[in-house]
Amino acid sequence: MTHAPVRTAVDILATAREQVLEQGAGLTREQTLEVLRLGDDRLEELLALAHEVRMKWCGPEVEVEGIISLKTGGCPEDCHFCSQSGLFQSPVRAAWLDIPSLVEAAKQTAKTGATEFCIVAAVRGPDERLMAQVAAGVEAIRNEVDIQVACSLGMLNQDQVDRLAAMGVHRYNHNLETAKSHFPNVVTTHTWEERWDTLRMVRDAGMEVCCGGILGMGETLEQRAEFATQLAELEPDEVPLNFLNPRPGTPFGDLEVLPASEALKAVAAFRLALPRTILRFAGGREITLGDLGAEQGILGGINAVIVGNYLTTLGRPAESDIDLLANLKMPIKALNETL
Ligand code: SF4
């Protein structure tokens, strides 16, 4: 019986350098798994390679995005990580934001240099009331603020996709959350395939696709690699990477926070699987990586950040990330490049 030769860390990194950095071809599922399994002693080298890949295939600009919750809490779905589900004993109560506050938030976001402003609602999918609110909000923002509007309103039907596209919504966020094989352990009230269907309709309607997920929800390294390559197959314009911040009262409230080295390895591996995408640091960064995490990530493959709140938990203040980008001499992506 013959065995495939064991590939060393040097081989694994050399392959990634040749294939991803030189040729721009993302890692396969097996190759992503090899990278995720690298020892911590290779982390620095791995992050440096991911950074080179990002600089070569995306450039030095960093996209800054603001996010606002139009409807918070009381969601009928049971995503086990989410404190906005109405099915768990979590402290987030249902609340709606009014249109003037939405426009004000968009103005404040634009002042930071952000080019994207994402309107989020904690729902399975939008009902007529929410669609009307979104239409009014998008129109008011487009009239008063120089910023692209994105939405994240759950699963859509074709009519809703068409209406959002007609409103001028530039990008739609809908996360696949985790690998297809792990999804039933995370959500039972809808399927991964239902999410995929929404993403396909969004793409076909001409909106940009923003799709990522959460790491550290009990998935194996194999499933993390599976997820990275399932995202690559979707070819999203942007991938927000969250790390689980276990919220009290949710079914995942007692899970351990991902170790920092594992989280950073995942950032680099996702960059190597998705060399051209906008890879965004989203929620859970502070608890997983601490204060130094932003810098390590932005020098390890990340090229987009969120300013302001992460919906239900506070992120760092906008200024600290903006200052960091200035210190690292990384320009904020300008609006005219995205129009
Ligand atoms: S992740 Fe979204 S769909 Fe799931 S419970 Fe939270 S708000 Fe609802």
Coordinates of C-alpha atoms in Angstrom, one line a residue, residues 15-149:
T15 CA 2.4 25.9 -3.1
A16 CA 0.3 28.7 -1.8
R17 CA 2.8 31.3 -2.8
E18 CA 3.1 29.9 -6.3
Q19 CA -0.6 29.2 -6.9
V20 CA -2.3 32.1 -5.1
L21 CA 0.2 34.9 -5.0
E22 CA 1.8 34.4 -8.5
Q23 CA -1.2 33.0 -10.4
G24 CA -4.2 34.4 -8.4
A25 CA -5.9 31.0 -8.1
G26 CA -7.5 30.4 -4.7
L27 CA -6.6 27.4 -2.6
T28 CA -8.7 24.2 -3.0
R29 CA -10.6 22.7 -0.1
E30 CA -7.7 20.3 0.7
Q31 CA -5.1 23.0 0.4
T32 CA -7.1 25.3 2.7
L33 CA -7.3 22.5 5.3
E34 CA -3.5 22.1 5.1
V35 CA -3.1 25.8 5.8
L36 CA -5.5 25.7 8.7
R37 CA -3.5 22.8 10.2
L38 CA -0.2 24.7 10.1
G39 CA 1.5 25.0 13.5
D40 CA 1.5 28.3 15.4
D41 CA 5.2 28.6 14.6
R42 CA 4.2 29.3 11.0
L43 CA 1.6 31.9 11.7
E44 CA 3.8 34.9 11.1
E45 CA 4.9 33.6 7.7
L46 CA 1.3 32.7 6.8
L47 CA 0.0 36.1 7.7
A48 CA 2.8 37.8 5.7
L49 CA 1.9 35.7 2.6
A50 CA -1.8 36.5 3.0
H51 CA -0.9 40.2 3.2
E52 CA 1.2 39.9 0.0
V53 CA -1.8 38.2 -1.7
R54 CA -4.2 40.9 -0.6
M55 CA -1.8 43.7 -1.8
K56 CA -1.2 42.1 -5.1
W57 CA -4.8 41.1 -6.0
C58 CA -6.8 43.7 -4.2
G59 CA -4.4 46.6 -3.7
P60 CA -3.7 48.7 -0.6
E61 CA -7.2 50.3 -0.2
V62 CA -9.3 49.4 2.8
E63 CA -13.1 49.6 2.5
V64 CA -14.8 51.2 5.4
E65 CA -18.4 50.3 6.1
G66 CA -21.0 51.5 8.6
I67 CA -23.8 49.3 9.8
I68 CA -27.1 50.2 11.4
S69 CA -30.0 48.2 12.8
L70 CA -33.3 49.3 11.4
K71 CA -35.2 46.5 13.3
T72 CA -33.5 44.9 16.3
G73 CA -34.4 41.7 18.1
G74 CA -37.6 39.5 18.1
C75 CA -36.5 37.4 15.2
P76 CA -38.5 34.2 14.7
E77 CA -35.4 32.2 13.5
D78 CA -33.2 30.1 15.8
C79 CA -29.7 30.8 14.7
H80 CA -27.9 29.4 17.8
F81 CA -25.3 32.2 18.0
C82 CA -27.7 35.1 17.7
S83 CA -29.0 37.2 20.6
Q84 CA -31.6 38.8 18.3
S85 CA -33.6 35.6 18.1
G86 CA -36.9 35.9 19.9
L87 CA -36.8 32.2 20.8
F88 CA -34.0 32.4 23.4
Q89 CA -33.6 34.1 26.8
S90 CA -31.4 36.9 25.5
P91 CA -31.6 40.5 26.6
V92 CA -32.0 42.1 23.2
R93 CA -35.6 43.4 22.9
A94 CA -37.4 44.2 19.7
A95 CA -37.1 47.8 18.6
W96 CA -37.4 49.9 15.4
L97 CA -35.4 52.8 14.3
D98 CA -37.1 55.9 12.7
I99 CA -36.0 57.3 9.3
P100 CA -34.5 60.6 10.6
S101 CA -32.2 58.5 12.9
L102 CA -31.3 56.3 10.0
V103 CA -30.3 59.3 7.9
E104 CA -28.3 60.8 10.7
A105 CA -26.4 57.5 11.2
A106 CA -25.6 57.4 7.5
K107 CA -24.3 61.0 7.7
Q108 CA -22.1 60.2 10.7
T109 CA -20.9 57.0 8.9
A110 CA -20.0 59.0 5.7
K111 CA -18.0 61.4 7.8
T112 CA -15.6 58.6 8.8
G113 CA -14.7 58.1 5.1
A114 CA -16.9 55.0 4.8
T115 CA -18.3 54.2 1.4
E116 CA -20.9 51.6 2.4
F117 CA -23.8 52.0 4.8
C118 CA -25.6 48.7 5.6
I119 CA -29.2 48.7 6.8
V120 CA -29.8 45.5 8.8
A121 CA -33.0 44.0 10.2
A122 CA -33.4 41.0 12.5
V123 CA -36.0 39.1 10.5
R124 CA -36.4 35.8 8.6
G125 CA -37.2 37.9 5.5
P126 CA -38.8 41.3 5.0
D127 CA -42.6 41.8 5.3
E128 CA -44.4 44.7 3.6
R129 CA -43.9 47.0 6.6
L130 CA -40.1 46.5 6.5
M131 CA -39.9 46.8 2.7
A132 CA -41.8 50.2 3.0
Q133 CA -39.4 51.4 5.7
V134 CA -36.4 50.3 3.7
A135 CA -37.7 52.0 0.6
A136 CA -38.3 55.3 2.5
G137 CA -34.9 55.0 4.3
V138 CA -32.9 54.3 1.1
E139 CA -34.5 57.2 -0.7
A140 CA -33.8 59.6 2.2
I141 CA -30.2 58.5 2.4
R142 CA -29.6 58.7 -1.3
N143 CA -31.1 62.2 -1.4
E144 CA -29.0 63.5 1.5
V145 CA -25.8 61.5 1.9
D146 CA -23.0 60.5 -0.4
I147 CA -22.7 56.9 0.4
Q148 CA -23.6 53.5 -1.1
V149 CA -26.5 51.8 0.6

